[in-house]
PDB file of C-alpha atoms in Angstrom:
ATOM      1  CA  MET A   1       0.000   0.000   0.000  1.00  0.00           C
ATOM      2  CA  SER A   2       1.207   3.437  -0.803  1.00  0.00           C
ATOM      3  CA  GLY A   3      -0.466   5.244   2.163  1.00  0.00           C
ATOM      4  CA  THR A   4      -3.149   7.107   0.223  1.00  0.00           C
ATOM      5  CA  SER A   5      -6.798   6.772   1.143  1.00  0.00           C
ATOM      6  CA  VAL A   6      -9.227   5.199  -1.190  1.00  0.00           C
ATOM      7  CA  VAL A   7     -12.161   7.195   0.237  1.00  0.00           C
ATOM      8  CA  PRO A   8     -12.414  10.721  -1.264  1.00  0.00           C
ATOM      9  CA  TYR A   9     -12.356  13.659   1.190  1.00  0.00           C
ATOM     10  CA  GLN A  10     -15.633  15.475   1.715  1.00  0.00           C
ATOM     11  CA  THR A  11     -16.052  18.621   3.780  1.00  0.00           C
ATOM     12  CA  LYS A  12     -18.693  18.485   6.456  1.00  0.00           C
ATOM     13  CA  ARG A  13     -21.529  20.908   6.021  1.00  0.00           C
ATOM     14  CA  ARG A  14     -22.063  23.117   8.985  1.00  0.00           C
ATOM     15  CA  PRO A  15     -25.589  24.115   9.850  1.00  0.00           C
ATOM     16  CA  GLU A  16     -26.380  27.760   9.204  1.00  0.00           C
ATOM     17  CA  MET A  17     -25.877  29.586  12.476  1.00  0.00           C
ATOM     18  CA  LYS A  18     -27.325  32.906  13.486  1.00  0.00           C
ATOM     19  CA  PRO A  19     -25.276  35.212  15.699  1.00  0.00           C
ATOM     20  CA  ALA A  20     -26.253  35.400  19.347  1.00  0.00           C
ATOM     21  CA  ILE A  21     -26.049  39.186  19.241  1.00  0.00           C
ATOM     22  CA  ASP A  22     -27.634  41.337  16.577  1.00  0.00           C
ATOM     23  CA  THR A  23     -24.610  42.925  14.933  1.00  0.00           C
ATOM     24  CA  TYR A  24     -26.534  45.084  12.496  1.00  0.00           C
ATOM     25  CA  ASN A  25     -26.319  48.678  13.635  1.00  0.00           C
ATOM     26  CA  GLU A  26     -27.996  51.573  11.960  1.00  0.00           C
ATOM     27  CA  ILE A  27     -25.786  54.627  12.240  1.00  0.00           C
ATOM     28  CA  ILE A  28     -27.572  57.941  12.549  1.00  0.00           C
ATOM     29  CA  PRO A  29     -25.048  60.714  11.923  1.00  0.00           C
ATOM     30  CA  PRO A  30     -25.103  63.923  13.973  1.00  0.00           C
ATOM     31  CA  LEU A  31     -26.639  67.054  12.577  1.00  0.00           C
ATOM     32  CA  ASP A  32     -23.485  68.909  11.650  1.00  0.00           C
ATOM     33  CA  TYR A  33     -23.695  72.705  11.547  1.00  0.00           C
ATOM     34  CA  SER A  34     -19.974  73.258  12.048  1.00  0.00           C
ATOM     35  CA  PHE A  35     -18.025  75.925  10.123  1.00  0.00           C
ATOM     36  CA  CYS A  36     -21.152  77.913   9.148  1.00  0.00           C
ATOM     37  CA  GLY A  37     -19.754  81.220  10.439  1.00  0.00           C
ATOM     38  CA  VAL A  38     -22.938  82.226  12.256  1.00  0.00           C
ATOM     39  CA  GLU A  39     -23.220  84.175  15.516  1.00  0.00           C
ATOM     40  CA  GLN A  40     -26.759  83.198  16.595  1.00  0.00           C
ATOM     41  CA  ILE A  41     -28.385  79.786  16.680  1.00  0.00           C
ATOM     42  CA  ALA A  42     -31.483  81.302  15.080  1.00  0.00           C
ATOM     43  CA  ASP A  43     -29.365  81.938  11.957  1.00  0.00           C
ATOM     44  CA  MET A  44     -28.811  78.160  11.635  1.00  0.00           C
ATOM     45  CA  ASN A  45     -32.406  77.792  10.360  1.00  0.00           C
ATOM     46  CA  ASP A  46     -31.201  79.148   7.007  1.00  0.00           C
ATOM     47  CA  GLU A  47     -28.305  76.668   6.844  1.00  0.00           C
ATOM     48  CA  GLU A  48     -28.289  73.053   5.684  1.00  0.00           C
ATOM     49  CA  PRO A  49     -26.343  70.553   7.797  1.00  0.00           C
ATOM     50  CA  ARG A  50     -23.043  69.349   6.410  1.00  0.00           C
ATOM     51  CA  PRO A  51     -23.189  65.947   4.706  1.00  0.00           C
ATOM     52  CA  PRO A  52     -22.246  63.070   7.016  1.00  0.00           C
ATOM     53  CA  ILE A  53     -18.871  61.415   6.681  1.00  0.00           C
ATOM     54  CA  SER A  54     -18.814  57.677   6.094  1.00  0.00           C
ATOM     55  CA  PRO A  55     -19.078  55.548   9.237  1.00  0.00           C
ATOM     56  CA  ARG A  56     -16.335  53.389  10.616  1.00  0.00           C
ATOM     57  CA  GLY A  57     -16.883  49.684  10.635  1.00  0.00           C
ATOM     58  CA  LYS A  58     -20.087  47.911   9.802  1.00  0.00           C
ATOM     59  CA  GLY A  59     -23.490  49.447   9.732  1.00  0.00           C
ATOM     60  CA  LYS A  60     -25.893  51.112   7.431  1.00  0.00           C
ATOM     61  CA  GLN A  61     -25.800  54.880   7.500  1.00  0.00           C
ATOM     62  CA  ARG A  62     -29.122  56.629   7.261  1.00  0.00           C
ATOM     63  CA  VAL A  63     -29.243  59.636   4.970  1.00  0.00           C
ATOM     64  CA  GLN A  64     -31.627  62.317   6.168  1.00  0.00           C
ATOM     65  CA  GLN A  65     -34.205  63.499   3.692  1.00  0.00           C
ATOM     66  CA  GLU A  66     -34.135  67.230   3.044  1.00  0.00           C
ATOM     67  CA  GLY A  67     -36.618  69.047   5.279  1.00  0.00           C
ATOM     68  CA  SER A  68     -37.266  66.033   7.527  1.00  0.00           C
ATOM     69  CA  LYS A  69     -36.480  65.818  11.225  1.00  0.00           C
ATOM     70  CA  SER A  70     -33.513  63.832  12.477  1.00  0.00           C
ATOM     71  CA  ASP A  71     -33.791  60.773  14.729  1.00  0.00           C
ATOM     72  CA  GLY A  72     -30.225  61.383  15.864  1.00  0.00           C
ATOM     73  CA  ARG A  73     -28.951  62.247  19.304  1.00  0.00           C
ATOM     74  CA  CYS A  74     -26.015  64.487  18.412  1.00  0.00           C
ATOM     75  CA  LEU A  75     -25.737  68.102  17.314  1.00  0.00           C
ATOM     76  CA  LYS A  76     -22.557  69.821  16.147  1.00  0.00           C
ATOM     77  CA  PHE A  77     -22.247  73.620  16.367  1.00  0.00           C
ATOM     78  CA  ASN A  78     -18.448  73.698  16.585  1.00  0.00           C
ATOM     79  CA  ASN A  79     -16.207  76.267  14.867  1.00  0.00           C
ATOM     80  CA  ASN A  80     -18.739  79.063  14.529  1.00  0.00           C
ATOM     81  CA  SER A  81     -18.984  82.435  16.289  1.00  0.00           C
ATOM     82  CA  ILE A  82     -21.967  81.654  18.529  1.00  0.00           C
ATOM     83  CA  THR A  83     -22.197  84.078  21.468  1.00  0.00           C
ATOM     84  CA  ASN A  84     -25.300  82.764  23.280  1.00  0.00           C
ATOM     85  CA  LEU A  85     -27.632  79.773  23.340  1.00  0.00           C
ATOM     86  CA  GLU A  86     -30.970  81.616  23.427  1.00  0.00           C
ATOM     87  CA  CYS A  87     -32.760  79.710  20.630  1.00  0.00           C
ATOM     88  CA  LEU A  88     -31.214  76.305  21.309  1.00  0.00           C
ATOM     89  CA  ILE A  89     -34.435  74.579  22.423  1.00  0.00           C
ATOM     90  CA  ASP A  90     -36.463  76.083  19.557  1.00  0.00           C
ATOM     91  CA  PHE A  91     -33.833  74.920  17.063  1.00  0.00           C
ATOM     92  CA  ALA A  92     -33.726  71.429  18.581  1.00  0.00           C
ATOM     93  CA  GLN A  93     -37.522  71.124  18.457  1.00  0.00           C
ATOM     94  CA  LEU A  94     -37.464  72.137  14.803  1.00  0.00           C
ATOM     95  CA  LYS A  95     -34.706  69.732  13.714  1.00  0.00           C
ATOM     96  CA  PHE A  96     -35.154  66.599  15.897  1.00  0.00           C
ATOM     97  CA  THR A  97     -38.074  64.191  16.156  1.00  0.00           C
ATOM     98  CA  ASP A  98     -37.477  63.943  19.920  1.00  0.00           C
ATOM     99  CA  TRP A  99     -35.228  66.761  21.066  1.00  0.00           C
ATOM    100  CA  THR A 100     -35.249  65.492  24.673  1.00  0.00           C
ATOM    101  CA  GLU A 101     -33.126  62.539  23.515  1.00  0.00           C
ATOM    102  CA  ILE A 102     -30.179  64.740  22.527  1.00  0.00           C
ATOM    103  CA  ALA A 103     -27.155  63.299  24.289  1.00  0.00           C
ATOM    104  CA  TRP A 104     -24.288  65.314  22.829  1.00  0.00           C
ATOM    105  CA  ILE A 105     -23.895  68.899  21.632  1.00  0.00           C
ATOM    106  CA  ASP A 106     -20.534  70.099  20.340  1.00  0.00           C
ATOM    107  CA  LEU A 107     -20.114  73.811  21.105  1.00  0.00           C
ATOM    108  CA  SER A 108     -16.340  73.904  20.896  1.00  0.00           C
ATOM    109  CA  HIS A 109     -14.509  76.824  19.253  1.00  0.00           C
ATOM    110  CA  ASN A 110     -17.295  79.391  19.583  1.00  0.00           C
ATOM    111  CA  GLU A 111     -17.497  82.761  21.359  1.00  0.00           C
ATOM    112  CA  LEU A 112     -19.508  81.551  24.368  1.00  0.00           C
ATOM    113  CA  THR A 113     -18.627  83.190  27.683  1.00  0.00           C
ATOM    114  CA  LYS A 114     -21.277  81.512  29.853  1.00  0.00           C
ATOM    115  CA  ILE A 115     -23.766  78.669  29.751  1.00  0.00           C
ATOM    116  CA  GLY A 116     -27.227  79.783  30.890  1.00  0.00           C
ATOM    117  CA  PRO A 117     -30.100  77.854  32.478  1.00  0.00           C
ATOM    118  CA  VAL A 118     -31.744  77.207  29.087  1.00  0.00           C
ATOM    119  CA  SER A 119     -28.815  75.128  27.885  1.00  0.00           C
ATOM    120  CA  ILE A 120     -28.591  73.260  31.186  1.00  0.00           C
ATOM    121  CA  THR A 121     -32.255  72.269  30.774  1.00  0.00           C
ATOM    122  CA  ILE A 122     -31.687  70.775  27.329  1.00  0.00           C
ATOM    123  CA  LEU A 123     -28.736  68.808  28.601  1.00  0.00           C
ATOM    124  CA  GLY A 124     -30.793  67.263  31.385  1.00  0.00           C
ATOM    125  CA  GLY A 125     -29.092  69.219  34.132  1.00  0.00           C
ATOM    126  CA  SER A 126     -25.684  67.592  33.690  1.00  0.00           C
ATOM    127  CA  PHE A 127     -22.986  68.575  31.258  1.00  0.00           C
ATOM    128  CA  ARG A 128     -19.240  68.679  30.868  1.00  0.00           C
ATOM    129  CA  MET A 129     -17.487  71.676  29.378  1.00  0.00           C
ATOM    130  CA  ASN A 130     -14.016  71.303  27.928  1.00  0.00           C
ATOM    131  CA  LYS A 131     -11.905  74.377  27.285  1.00  0.00           C
TER     132      LYS A 131
END
């Protein structure tokens, strides 16, 4: 005998398995109003949000229809010249389906000198400010 098998090799079929954890994540990008050069939040009503950048990793990114409200939880106002947050709640009500679910607002690189009680209310009473 030469040491070779007479029976041909067949791969075993594995049963189709479903993952234990749902790994499909829908990515809702933040509403991005950065680099608009505005001084008041009320002026943002005339602006369109910047297009979202592609997501990292897996997931399907939802593209917001023009004029529709966002289901997202993030709002970016960074790199503008905003001096106060007077119309923040009105803006959030206009742009989000449920503005009370906003979890993150980027106000970095603006001209804010103080955060008033209106902005504390929208953030649920707790916030962190980085300089």
